[in-house]
Amino acid sequence: MRHSFLFVLLFLGFQALAQQKVSYSIQLGKMSHDQLIVEVKPPALKAGPVEYCFPKIVPGTYANYDFGRYISNFKALDASGKELKITKKSVNQYVIKEGQKIAKISYAVDDTWDSPEIEGEYVFEPAGTSFQADTLFALNTHGLLGYFKGFEKMAIELEISHPKNLFGASSIKSIQKGNKDLFRAQNYQEIVDAPILYSVPDTLTLTLGKSEVLISVFSPNNTINAEQIAEKIVPLLEAQKNYLGGNLPVKRYAFLIVLSEQLKNGNFGALEHAQSSFYYLPEGNIQTLGQTIQDVCAHEFFHILTPLNIHSEEIGNFDFIQPRMSQHLWLYEGLTEYAAHHMQVKYGLTDLGQFMSTIQEKWQTMHMQFNNEIPFTEMSKKVLDTHKDQYSNVYQKGALLGFGLDLTLRKGSNGTYGTQDMMRDLAKEYGPNKSFKDDVLFDKLVQITGQAGLADYFKNYIAGKKELPLNAWLNDIGYGLRDKHEANENPTYSLTLGFDFQALSINSESKRVYIGAEPGINEFGKSLDLRAKDELISVNGLPLDISNFVKSTEEFIQKIRVGEVFDLEIARPNGQGGFDIYHLRAPFERTKVDAQNTIYELKNPTEAQLKLRKDWLRS
Ligand SMILES: [Zn+2]
């Protein structure tokens, strides 16, 4: 027989719960040397060494960031304030030998946006941190908070004291007491999945169906406000709700938006979380920025489906220190990007012309910037190292793969079944806590869609390197893609610097703009001997810096006359890890612009083509 009183169990249970948490505190008002101090109180630890880790990588980013790089002055103190012995195991890992003695850990943190002196991989701003006293604290908490190894599932409390004029917006509702906000989470993954944006409040909350939506905006010159952004987001979320089957799958969602006067690294975008998304965008007004906000918000919100709800084990059992990559970036990023645009055209937020120009741009960019000989599954698996320069192709080829898959499914079901239905069916099998095995996804999709022909689609275009049959896909809905012959019939001419803007990428190490691939170089560029991977330095002495690239080139084109001297200074990789500098010179001339690869509507589409188009767009 075994007998105990229930209240004993409850009592012990409560006590255990009350003790078992990790508490962090940060004082935003107390910055020195642009650093914040983080203090951590551990749970009761057993005798022996314990490891305190900072993430190498975080979910939704497909790059190694090593957030430990931004940590300094790391100390572990016992109850009497004496420093305990620590050893640094790697850039991200600190080992404290006598774990049981730790009363407090403290360290200083630099922000990622503004610490060029810290070497290594550039951290995409939406995944990073920015500390600007009195105006802005962009707190992606994974850039500040570490975890005790083995205690990742333990409850978390984060106390932030802030200057009076700042408000902290986040998907986690804080408990506010004076200038202190308390954020609670069930575990480490949950707290780092909820970025916090402190700024002078331009914030509003709206209710959509059963969901509460928070919008918080930081616009340094007040060129745009939360209300204007809400006007874009509300119809978008309505459409999204319908696209997802009638319900917004979250009770609370936060759009945290930081606008920047100058994009320091030439990049902008956002990062998705389960109940929020964090944006870093160029500052503009609602006219210039409206469509971008709509596109980026649609994309981030759709991540609710994948990878946040539907993902493989690599993503589901996320390892912050030793990440493993999945083969299915085409699904997580590609299909998400496609759905963001398909949803907009389907529910009338954009028109078909706009949709087709998006597809055309993706097709051209894919050819001008990326190596499409690499099977997409392989690129995905090796995106952290070998193929990291190919990552952005997920938004080009990845989205086109989604488009092709949707039309292939529609064609195979007499118009009745598409990727939207496929994702709904997939969600019935898997969920946030039930991951799929990376290797079985293709078979699973064949099975749930009942379309045997999909196996070839996956084999040829996603796991293989066969050229995407975009023209055939477009034909199915009464559109076409101009080939070389058709393009030569009506040539057009234009003034360029020898390359197409869509061919341009940024080298985050050299901080220069470069030409991605050969097809991005036009006839004038070829006559100059411009080559793929050439990095641009100046034109006729005018610097071509990342931050003013567009403006400089526009002004230059307006000023220069045909026949005048044109001198393009470039840095060309010399094959030994360095660069050689060249001046490419020629008299300036007009260039024939390639009309190849442009999309047009067929003049006399058939009944079948029009029917499939209608089915594909039917809401
Ligand atoms: Zn994404």
Coordinates of C-alpha atoms and ligand atoms in Angstrom, one line a residue:
M1 CA 0.0 0.0 0.0
R2 CA 1.1 3.5 -0.7
H3 CA -0.4 6.4 1.1
S4 CA 0.3 10.1 1.1
F5 CA -1.9 13.1 1.8
L6 CA -2.8 15.0 -1.3
F7 CA -1.9 18.4 0.3
V8 CA 1.6 17.2 0.9
L9 CA 2.0 16.6 -2.8
L10 CA 0.4 19.9 -3.7
F11 CA 2.6 21.7 -1.2
L12 CA 5.7 20.2 -2.6
G13 CA 4.5 20.9 -6.1
F14 CA 3.9 24.6 -5.4
Q15 CA 7.3 25.0 -3.8
A16 CA 9.0 23.3 -6.6
L17 CA 7.3 25.5 -9.1
A18 CA 8.0 28.7 -7.2
Q19 CA 11.7 28.0 -7.2
Q20 CA 12.1 26.6 -10.6
K21 CA 12.6 29.6 -12.8
V22 CA 15.3 31.7 -14.4
S23 CA 15.0 35.4 -13.7
Y24 CA 16.6 38.1 -15.9
S25 CA 16.7 41.8 -15.3
I26 CA 17.8 44.7 -17.6
Q27 CA 17.8 48.4 -16.9
L28 CA 17.4 50.4 -20.2
G29 CA 18.1 53.7 -18.4
K30 CA 21.6 52.5 -17.3
M31 CA 23.6 52.2 -20.6
S32 CA 27.2 52.8 -20.6
H33 CA 29.5 52.6 -23.7
D34 CA 26.4 51.6 -25.7
Q35 CA 26.1 48.4 -23.7
L36 CA 23.3 47.1 -21.6
I37 CA 23.9 45.0 -18.5
V38 CA 21.9 41.7 -18.1
E39 CA 21.6 40.1 -14.6
V40 CA 20.5 36.5 -14.3
K41 CA 19.3 34.6 -11.2
P42 CA 19.5 30.9 -11.8
P43 CA 17.2 28.2 -10.5
A44 CA 18.6 25.9 -7.8
L45 CA 21.4 24.1 -9.5
K46 CA 23.0 20.8 -8.6
A47 CA 26.7 20.5 -7.5
G48 CA 29.0 20.4 -10.5
P49 CA 29.7 22.4 -13.7
V50 CA 26.9 24.2 -15.5
E51 CA 26.9 25.8 -18.9
Y52 CA 25.4 29.2 -19.8
C53 CA 24.9 29.5 -23.5
F54 CA 24.0 32.2 -26.1
P55 CA 22.4 31.1 -29.3
K56 CA 24.5 30.4 -32.4
I57 CA 21.5 30.6 -34.5
V58 CA 17.8 31.3 -33.9
P59 CA 14.6 30.0 -35.6
G60 CA 13.6 31.6 -38.9
T61 CA 17.1 32.9 -39.7
Y62 CA 19.2 30.5 -41.8
A63 CA 22.6 31.8 -40.8
N64 CA 25.1 31.4 -38.0
Y65 CA 25.0 34.6 -35.9
D66 CA 26.9 33.6 -32.8
F67 CA 25.2 36.1 -30.4
G68 CA 27.9 35.3 -27.8
R69 CA 30.1 37.7 -29.9
Y70 CA 28.2 40.6 -28.4
I71 CA 28.8 39.6 -24.8
S72 CA 31.6 40.9 -22.6
N73 CA 32.6 41.1 -18.9
F74 CA 30.8 37.8 -18.1
K75 CA 30.7 37.1 -14.4
A76 CA 29.2 34.5 -12.1
L77 CA 28.9 35.5 -8.4
D78 CA 28.2 33.6 -5.3
A79 CA 25.8 34.7 -2.5
S80 CA 28.6 36.8 -0.9
G81 CA 29.4 38.5 -4.2
K82 CA 32.6 36.6 -4.8
E83 CA 33.5 35.8 -8.4
L84 CA 33.3 32.1 -9.3
K85 CA 35.7 30.5 -11.7
I86 CA 34.4 30.4 -15.3
T87 CA 35.9 29.0 -18.5
K88 CA 34.8 30.0 -22.0
K89 CA 34.2 26.9 -24.0
S90 CA 33.3 28.7 -27.3
V91 CA 32.2 32.1 -28.4
N92 CA 28.7 31.2 -27.2
Q93 CA 29.3 29.0 -24.2
Y94 CA 30.5 29.7 -20.6
V95 CA 31.1 27.0 -18.1
I96 CA 30.8 27.7 -14.4
K97 CA 32.6 24.9 -12.4
E98 CA 30.6 25.2 -9.2
G99 CA 27.1 25.6 -10.5
Q100 CA 25.5 25.1 -7.1
K101 CA 27.2 28.3 -5.8
I102 CA 25.9 30.7 -8.4
A103 CA 23.7 33.4 -7.0
K104 CA 23.9 35.7 -9.9
I105 CA 25.3 36.0 -13.4
S106 CA 25.9 39.4 -15.0
Y107 CA 27.3 40.5 -18.3
A108 CA 27.4 43.4 -20.7
V109 CA 25.8 43.3 -24.2
D110 CA 26.5 45.3 -27.3
D111 CA 23.8 45.8 -29.9
T112 CA 24.2 44.2 -33.2
W113 CA 23.0 47.1 -35.4
D114 CA 25.7 49.4 -34.1
S115 CA 28.8 47.5 -33.3
P116 CA 30.9 47.4 -36.5
E117 CA 34.0 46.7 -34.4
I118 CA 32.7 43.1 -33.6
E119 CA 33.8 40.8 -36.4
G120 CA 32.0 38.0 -38.1
E121 CA 28.8 37.4 -39.9
Y122 CA 26.5 40.4 -40.4
V123 CA 23.3 40.0 -38.4
F124 CA 20.2 40.8 -40.4
E125 CA 18.6 43.7 -38.5
P126 CA 15.2 42.1 -37.8
A127 CA 17.0 39.4 -35.9
G128 CA 19.3 41.7 -34.1
T129 CA 19.3 44.4 -31.4
S130 CA 19.6 48.2 -31.2
F131 CA 20.1 50.3 -28.1
Q132 CA 19.5 54.0 -28.6
A133 CA 19.1 55.8 -25.3
D134 CA 15.8 57.7 -24.9
T135 CA 14.5 56.8 -28.3
L136 CA 14.6 53.1 -29.3
F137 CA 15.4 49.7 -27.9
A138 CA 14.9 46.9 -30.4
L139 CA 15.2 43.9 -28.2
N140 CA 15.3 40.6 -30.0
T141 CA 15.8 38.9 -26.6
H142 CA 17.9 36.1 -28.1
G143 CA 20.6 38.7 -28.5
L144 CA 20.5 39.4 -24.8
L145 CA 19.4 36.4 -22.9
G146 CA 21.3 33.1 -22.6
Y147 CA 20.1 29.8 -21.1
F148 CA 21.4 27.3 -18.7
K149 CA 22.0 24.1 -20.7
G150 CA 19.5 21.4 -19.7
F151 CA 17.2 24.1 -18.3
E152 CA 15.7 25.4 -21.5
K153 CA 12.2 24.2 -20.6
M154 CA 12.2 26.1 -17.3
A155 CA 9.9 29.1 -16.7
I156 CA 11.3 32.5 -17.4
E157 CA 10.8 36.0 -15.8
L158 CA 12.2 39.0 -17.5
E159 CA 12.1 42.3 -15.7
I160 CA 12.9 45.4 -17.7
S161 CA 13.0 48.9 -16.2
H162 CA 12.7 51.6 -18.8
P163 CA 12.8 55.4 -19.2
K164 CA 9.4 57.0 -18.5
N165 CA 8.8 58.1 -22.0
L166 CA 9.2 54.7 -23.6
F167 CA 6.7 51.9 -24.0
G168 CA 7.5 48.2 -24.5
A169 CA 5.4 46.5 -27.2
S170 CA 5.5 42.7 -27.5
S171 CA 3.2 39.8 -28.1
I172 CA 3.7 38.9 -24.5
K173 CA 1.5 41.1 -22.3
S174 CA 3.7 42.5 -19.5
I175 CA 2.7 43.3 -16.0
Q176 CA 3.5 46.9 -15.5
K177 CA 4.5 48.6 -12.3
G178 CA 5.8 52.1 -12.5
N179 CA 8.8 52.0 -14.8
K180 CA 9.1 48.3 -14.6
D181 CA 7.7 45.7 -17.0
L182 CA 7.6 42.0 -16.1
F183 CA 7.5 39.5 -19.0
R184 CA 6.7 35.9 -18.2
A185 CA 7.2 32.9 -20.5
Q186 CA 6.9 29.2 -20.1
N187 CA 10.4 28.5 -21.3
Y188 CA 13.4 30.0 -23.1
Q189 CA 12.1 29.3 -26.6
E190 CA 8.9 31.2 -25.8
I191 CA 10.7 34.3 -24.4
V192 CA 13.1 34.5 -27.3
D193 CA 10.2 34.1 -29.7
A194 CA 8.7 37.3 -28.4
P195 CA 10.8 40.4 -29.4
I196 CA 10.1 43.6 -27.5
L197 CA 10.2 47.0 -29.1
Y198 CA 10.7 50.0 -26.7
S199 CA 10.0 53.4 -28.2
V200 CA 8.0 56.6 -27.7
P201 CA 4.6 55.0 -28.2
D202 CA 3.0 55.1 -31.6
T203 CA 1.0 52.0 -30.9
L204 CA -2.5 50.8 -31.5
T205 CA -4.5 47.7 -30.7
L206 CA -7.4 46.4 -32.8
T207 CA -9.7 43.5 -32.6
L208 CA -10.2 41.2 -35.6
G209 CA -12.7 38.5 -35.1
K210 CA -11.5 36.9 -31.9
S211 CA -7.9 38.1 -32.3
E212 CA -6.2 41.1 -30.7
V213 CA -3.7 42.8 -33.0
L214 CA -1.1 45.2 -31.8
I215 CA 0.8 47.5 -34.1
S216 CA 3.8 49.4 -32.9
V217 CA 5.8 51.8 -35.1
F218 CA 9.1 53.6 -34.7
S219 CA 9.5 56.2 -37.5
P220 CA 12.4 58.6 -36.6
N221 CA 11.0 61.5 -38.7
N222 CA 7.3 60.6 -38.1
T223 CA 6.8 60.1 -41.8
I224 CA 4.3 57.3 -41.2
N225 CA 2.1 56.3 -38.2
A226 CA 0.5 53.2 -36.7
E227 CA -2.9 54.2 -37.9
Q228 CA -1.8 54.4 -41.6
I229 CA -0.2 51.1 -41.3
A230 CA -3.3 49.6 -39.7
E231 CA -5.2 50.7 -42.8
K232 CA -3.0 48.5 -44.8
I233 CA -2.9 45.6 -42.4
V234 CA -6.6 45.3 -41.6
P235 CA -7.8 44.3 -45.1
L236 CA -4.7 42.1 -45.4
L237 CA -5.5 40.2 -42.3
E238 CA -9.2 39.9 -43.4
A239 CA -7.9 38.3 -46.7
Q240 CA -5.5 36.2 -44.8
K241 CA -8.2 34.9 -42.5
N242 CA -10.2 33.8 -45.5
Y243 CA -7.2 32.3 -47.2
L244 CA -6.5 30.3 -44.0
G245 CA -10.0 28.9 -43.9
G246 CA -12.0 31.5 -41.9
N247 CA -10.0 32.0 -38.7
L248 CA -6.9 33.8 -37.6
P249 CA -5.0 31.1 -35.8
V250 CA -3.7 33.4 -33.0
K251 CA -5.4 35.1 -30.1
R252 CA -2.9 37.9 -30.0
Y253 CA -0.4 39.1 -32.6
A254 CA 2.0 42.0 -32.7
F255 CA 3.5 43.8 -35.7
L256 CA 6.7 45.5 -34.4
I257 CA 8.0 47.9 -37.0
V258 CA 11.2 49.9 -37.0
L259 CA 11.8 52.3 -39.9
S260 CA 15.3 53.6 -40.7
E261 CA 16.4 56.8 -42.4
Q262 CA 19.4 55.0 -43.7
L263 CA 19.7 51.2 -44.3
K264 CA 23.2 50.8 -43.0
N265 CA 23.8 47.4 -44.7
G266 CA 21.5 47.9 -47.6
N267 CA 19.1 45.2 -46.4
F268 CA 15.6 45.4 -45.1
G269 CA 12.9 42.9 -44.2
A270 CA 11.4 41.1 -41.3
L271 CA 11.5 38.0 -39.1
E272 CA 8.6 35.9 -38.1
H273 CA 7.6 34.6 -34.7
A274 CA 4.6 32.5 -33.5
Q275 CA 2.7 35.6 -32.3
S276 CA 4.6 38.5 -33.7
S277 CA 6.8 39.7 -36.5
F278 CA 9.7 42.2 -36.3
Y279 CA 10.3 44.6 -39.2
Y280 CA 13.2 46.8 -40.3
L281 CA 12.2 48.9 -43.3
P282 CA 13.4 52.0 -45.0
E283 CA 11.6 55.1 -43.7
G284 CA 9.1 56.5 -46.2
N285 CA 5.5 57.6 -46.4
I286 CA 2.4 55.4 -46.8
Q287 CA 2.5 56.0 -50.6
T288 CA 6.0 54.9 -51.1
L289 CA 6.0 52.2 -48.5
G290 CA 2.4 50.9 -48.5
Q291 CA 2.9 48.0 -51.0
T292 CA 6.2 46.9 -49.3
I293 CA 4.5 46.9 -45.9
Q294 CA 1.6 44.9 -47.4
D295 CA 4.0 42.3 -49.1
V296 CA 6.3 41.9 -46.1
C297 CA 3.5 41.7 -43.5
A298 CA 1.6 39.1 -45.7
H299 CA 4.8 37.0 -45.9
E300 CA 5.6 37.1 -42.2
F301 CA 2.1 36.5 -41.1
F302 CA 1.8 33.4 -43.4
H303 CA 4.7 31.8 -41.5
I304 CA 2.0 31.0 -39.0
L305 CA 1.4 28.0 -41.3
T306 CA 5.0 27.1 -42.0
P307 CA 7.5 26.6 -40.4
L308 CA 5.8 27.7 -37.2
N309 CA 3.1 25.1 -37.3
I310 CA 4.3 22.7 -40.0
H311 CA 7.9 21.8 -39.9
S312 CA 10.4 19.0 -39.9
E313 CA 12.2 17.6 -36.8
E314 CA 15.2 19.9 -37.5
I315 CA 13.0 22.9 -36.9
G316 CA 10.7 21.3 -34.3
N317 CA 13.6 20.3 -31.9
F318 CA 15.5 23.5 -32.5
D319 CA 19.1 23.4 -31.3
F320 CA 20.3 26.9 -30.5
I321 CA 24.0 25.8 -30.4
Q322 CA 24.2 23.0 -33.0
P323 CA 21.6 23.7 -35.7
R324 CA 20.7 21.1 -38.3
M325 CA 19.1 22.3 -41.4
S326 CA 16.1 20.9 -43.2
Q327 CA 15.8 20.3 -47.0
H328 CA 12.6 22.1 -47.2
L329 CA 13.2 25.8 -47.4
W330 CA 11.1 25.7 -50.6
L331 CA 8.2 25.0 -48.2
Y332 CA 9.0 27.3 -45.2
E333 CA 10.1 30.3 -47.2
G334 CA 9.2 29.6 -50.9
L335 CA 5.6 28.6 -50.4
T336 CA 5.1 31.3 -47.8
E337 CA 6.3 33.9 -50.2
Y338 CA 4.0 32.6 -53.0
A339 CA 1.0 32.4 -50.7
A340 CA 1.6 36.0 -49.6
H341 CA 1.2 37.1 -53.3
H342 CA -1.5 34.6 -54.3
M343 CA -3.6 35.7 -51.3
Q344 CA -3.3 39.4 -52.4
V345 CA -4.4 38.8 -56.0
K346 CA -7.1 36.3 -55.0
Y347 CA -8.8 38.7 -52.6
G348 CA -8.4 41.8 -54.7
L349 CA -5.6 43.6 -52.7
T350 CA -3.6 43.6 -55.9
D351 CA -4.5 42.9 -59.5
L352 CA -3.3 40.2 -61.9
G353 CA -1.0 42.6 -63.7
Q354 CA 0.8 43.3 -60.4
F355 CA 1.0 39.6 -59.6
M356 CA 2.5 38.8 -63.0
S357 CA 5.1 41.5 -62.6
T358 CA 6.1 40.0 -59.3
I359 CA 6.5 36.6 -60.9
Q360 CA 8.5 38.1 -63.7
E361 CA 10.8 39.9 -61.3
K362 CA 11.4 36.7 -59.4
W363 CA 12.1 34.8 -62.5
Q364 CA 14.6 37.4 -63.8
T365 CA 16.2 37.8 -60.4
M366 CA 16.6 34.1 -60.0
H367 CA 18.5 34.0 -63.3
M368 CA 20.6 37.1 -62.7
Q369 CA 21.7 36.4 -59.2
F370 CA 21.7 32.7 -58.4
N371 CA 23.1 29.3 -59.4
N372 CA 20.1 27.3 -60.4
E373 CA 22.1 24.2 -61.1
I374 CA 22.1 23.4 -57.3
P375 CA 19.1 21.3 -56.4
F376 CA 16.9 23.3 -54.1
T377 CA 16.9 20.6 -51.4
E378 CA 20.7 20.5 -51.3
M379 CA 20.9 24.3 -51.2
S380 CA 18.6 24.2 -48.2
K381 CA 20.5 21.5 -46.3
K382 CA 23.8 23.4 -46.8
V383 CA 22.5 26.9 -46.4
L384 CA 24.6 27.6 -43.3
D385 CA 27.9 27.1 -45.0
T386 CA 28.5 25.9 -48.6
H387 CA 25.5 27.6 -50.2
K388 CA 24.9 30.6 -47.9
D389 CA 25.2 33.0 -50.8
Q390 CA 22.3 31.2 -52.4
Y391 CA 19.9 31.7 -49.5
S392 CA 17.9 34.6 -51.0
N393 CA 16.9 32.4 -53.9
V394 CA 14.2 31.0 -51.6
Y395 CA 12.2 34.3 -52.3
Q396 CA 12.8 33.9 -56.0
K397 CA 13.0 30.3 -57.1
G398 CA 11.3 29.1 -53.9
A399 CA 8.2 31.3 -54.6
L400 CA 8.2 30.1 -58.3
L401 CA 8.2 26.5 -57.1
G402 CA 5.1 27.4 -55.0
F403 CA 3.4 28.9 -58.1
G404 CA 4.2 25.9 -60.2
L405 CA 3.1 23.5 -57.6
D406 CA -0.2 25.3 -57.2
L407 CA -0.9 25.2 -60.9
T408 CA 0.2 21.6 -61.2
L409 CA -2.2 20.6 -58.4
R410 CA -5.0 22.7 -60.0
K411 CA -4.4 21.1 -63.4
G412 CA -4.4 17.6 -61.9
S413 CA -7.7 18.2 -60.0
N414 CA -9.7 19.9 -62.7
G415 CA -9.2 23.2 -60.9
T416 CA -10.5 22.2 -57.5
Y417 CA -7.4 21.6 -55.4
G418 CA -4.3 23.8 -54.9
T419 CA -1.5 24.5 -52.5
Q420 CA -3.9 26.2 -50.1
D421 CA -5.9 22.9 -49.7
M422 CA -2.6 21.0 -49.5
M423 CA -1.4 23.0 -46.6
R424 CA -4.7 22.6 -44.8
D425 CA -4.5 18.9 -45.3
L426 CA -0.9 18.8 -44.1
A427 CA -1.9 20.7 -41.0
K428 CA -4.3 17.9 -40.1
E429 CA -1.3 15.5 -40.0
Y430 CA 1.2 17.7 -38.2
G431 CA 1.3 20.6 -35.8
P432 CA 3.6 22.7 -33.7
N433 CA 4.4 19.7 -31.5
K434 CA 4.4 17.1 -34.2
S435 CA 7.2 17.4 -36.7
F436 CA 7.5 15.5 -40.0
K437 CA 10.6 13.6 -41.0
D438 CA 12.6 15.5 -43.6
D439 CA 12.9 12.5 -45.9
V440 CA 9.2 11.6 -46.1
L441 CA 7.6 15.0 -46.9
F442 CA 7.5 14.5 -50.7
D443 CA 5.8 11.0 -50.3
K444 CA 3.4 12.4 -47.8
L445 CA 2.4 15.2 -50.1
V446 CA 1.8 12.8 -52.9
Q447 CA -0.3 10.7 -50.5
I448 CA -2.5 13.5 -49.1
T449 CA -3.1 15.2 -52.4
G450 CA -3.8 11.9 -54.2
Q451 CA -1.8 13.2 -57.2
A452 CA 0.9 10.7 -58.2
G453 CA 2.2 13.1 -60.8
L454 CA 3.6 15.3 -58.0
A455 CA 6.5 12.9 -57.4
D456 CA 8.0 14.0 -60.8
Y457 CA 7.5 17.6 -59.9
F458 CA 9.4 17.2 -56.7
K459 CA 12.1 15.0 -58.3
N460 CA 12.7 17.3 -61.3
Y461 CA 12.3 20.8 -59.9
I462 CA 12.9 20.7 -56.1
A463 CA 15.2 17.8 -55.6
G464 CA 16.6 18.1 -59.1
K465 CA 18.0 20.9 -61.2
K466 CA 15.7 20.8 -64.2
E467 CA 14.9 24.3 -65.5
L468 CA 11.5 25.5 -64.3
P469 CA 8.9 25.3 -67.1
L470 CA 7.5 28.8 -66.3
N471 CA 6.2 29.3 -69.9
A472 CA 4.1 26.1 -69.6
W473 CA 2.7 27.0 -66.2
L474 CA 1.8 30.5 -67.5
N475 CA 0.2 29.0 -70.6
D476 CA -2.1 27.0 -68.4
I477 CA -3.7 30.2 -67.2
G478 CA -3.5 32.1 -70.5
Y479 CA -0.2 33.9 -70.1
G480 CA 3.2 33.4 -71.8
L481 CA 6.9 34.2 -71.4
R482 CA 8.8 35.9 -74.2
D483 CA 11.6 33.9 -75.6
K484 CA 14.7 35.2 -77.3
H485 CA 13.1 35.3 -80.7
E486 CA 10.0 37.1 -79.6
A487 CA 12.2 39.5 -77.6
N488 CA 14.3 40.5 -80.6
E489 CA 11.2 41.5 -82.6
N490 CA 10.7 44.6 -80.5
P491 CA 14.0 45.6 -79.0
T492 CA 14.1 48.5 -76.6
Y493 CA 17.1 50.7 -75.6
S494 CA 18.0 52.2 -72.3
L495 CA 20.7 54.0 -70.3
T496 CA 22.4 51.7 -67.8
L497 CA 25.7 51.2 -66.0
G498 CA 26.2 47.9 -67.8
F499 CA 24.1 45.7 -65.6
D500 CA 20.5 45.1 -64.4
F501 CA 19.6 46.3 -60.9
Q502 CA 18.0 42.9 -60.2
A503 CA 21.4 41.3 -60.6
L504 CA 22.8 43.1 -57.6
S505 CA 23.6 41.7 -54.3
I506 CA 25.5 42.9 -51.2
N507 CA 28.7 41.4 -49.9
S508 CA 28.2 41.9 -46.2
E509 CA 32.0 41.5 -45.5
S510 CA 33.3 44.0 -48.0
K511 CA 30.1 46.1 -47.7
R512 CA 30.0 46.5 -51.5
V513 CA 27.4 45.9 -54.1
Y514 CA 28.3 43.1 -56.5
I515 CA 26.9 41.5 -59.7
G516 CA 25.4 38.1 -58.8
A517 CA 25.5 36.2 -62.1
E518 CA 26.4 36.5 -65.8
P519 CA 22.8 37.0 -67.1
G520 CA 22.6 40.3 -65.2
I521 CA 25.3 41.9 -67.4
N522 CA 23.9 43.6 -70.5
E523 CA 25.6 44.3 -73.9
F524 CA 27.2 47.5 -72.7
G525 CA 28.5 45.7 -69.6
K526 CA 29.9 42.9 -71.7
S527 CA 31.7 45.4 -74.0
L528 CA 33.3 46.9 -70.8
D529 CA 34.3 43.3 -69.8
L530 CA 32.2 43.5 -66.6
R531 CA 32.0 40.0 -65.0
A532 CA 29.8 38.2 -62.5
K533 CA 31.0 38.7 -58.9
D534 CA 32.6 42.1 -59.7
E535 CA 32.1 44.5 -56.8
L536 CA 31.2 48.1 -57.6
I537 CA 33.3 50.9 -56.1
S538 CA 32.7 54.1 -58.1
V539 CA 31.6 55.5 -61.4
N540 CA 33.4 58.5 -62.8
G541 CA 34.8 59.1 -59.3
L542 CA 31.3 59.1 -57.7
P543 CA 31.3 56.5 -54.9
L544 CA 28.8 53.7 -55.2
D545 CA 28.2 53.0 -51.5
I546 CA 25.5 50.7 -50.3
S547 CA 23.7 53.4 -48.4
N548 CA 23.3 55.8 -51.3
F549 CA 23.6 53.4 -54.2
V550 CA 20.2 53.9 -55.8
K551 CA 20.3 57.7 -55.5
S552 CA 23.9 58.0 -56.8
T553 CA 23.2 55.8 -59.9
E554 CA 20.0 57.6 -60.7
E555 CA 21.7 61.0 -60.5
F556 CA 24.6 59.7 -62.6
I557 CA 22.3 58.4 -65.4
Q558 CA 20.5 61.7 -65.5
K559 CA 23.7 63.7 -65.9
I560 CA 25.9 61.6 -68.3
R561 CA 25.5 62.0 -72.1
V562 CA 26.0 59.3 -74.8
G563 CA 29.7 59.4 -76.0
E564 CA 31.1 60.9 -72.8
V565 CA 33.8 59.0 -70.9
F566 CA 32.5 56.3 -68.6
D567 CA 34.8 54.9 -66.0
L568 CA 33.6 52.1 -63.7
E569 CA 35.9 51.2 -60.8
I570 CA 35.4 47.6 -59.6
A571 CA 37.0 45.1 -57.3
R572 CA 37.3 41.7 -58.9
P573 CA 37.9 38.5 -56.8
N574 CA 41.4 37.3 -57.5
G575 CA 40.8 33.7 -56.6
Q576 CA 43.0 33.9 -53.5
G577 CA 40.5 35.5 -51.2
G578 CA 41.4 39.0 -52.1
F579 CA 40.4 41.5 -54.8
D580 CA 42.2 43.3 -57.7
I581 CA 41.0 46.8 -58.6
Y582 CA 40.2 47.6 -62.2
H583 CA 38.9 50.6 -64.1
L584 CA 36.6 49.6 -66.9
R585 CA 36.5 52.4 -69.4
A586 CA 34.5 53.1 -72.6
P587 CA 32.5 55.8 -74.2
F588 CA 29.0 55.8 -72.7
E589 CA 26.3 54.3 -74.9
R590 CA 22.7 53.1 -74.9
T591 CA 22.1 49.5 -74.2
K592 CA 19.6 47.1 -75.8
V593 CA 17.4 46.0 -73.0
D594 CA 16.6 42.3 -73.0
A595 CA 12.9 41.8 -73.4
Q596 CA 13.4 38.1 -73.0
N597 CA 11.9 36.7 -69.9
T598 CA 9.0 39.1 -69.8
I599 CA 5.5 37.9 -69.2
Y600 CA 2.5 38.8 -71.4
E601 CA -1.1 37.9 -71.6
L602 CA -2.1 35.5 -74.5
K603 CA -4.2 37.3 -77.1
N604 CA -6.7 34.4 -77.6
P605 CA -6.7 32.2 -74.6
T606 CA -8.7 29.0 -74.8
E607 CA -11.7 28.1 -72.7
A608 CA -9.6 25.7 -70.7
Q609 CA -7.0 28.3 -70.0
L610 CA -9.6 30.8 -68.8
K611 CA -11.3 28.2 -66.7
L612 CA -8.1 27.2 -64.9
R613 CA -7.3 30.9 -64.3
K614 CA -10.7 31.4 -62.8
D615 CA -10.4 28.4 -60.6
W616 CA -6.9 29.5 -59.4
L617 CA -8.2 32.9 -58.5
R618 CA -11.6 31.9 -57.2
S619 CA -12.1 33.1 -53.6
Ligands
ZN1 ZN 10.1 34.2 -44.4

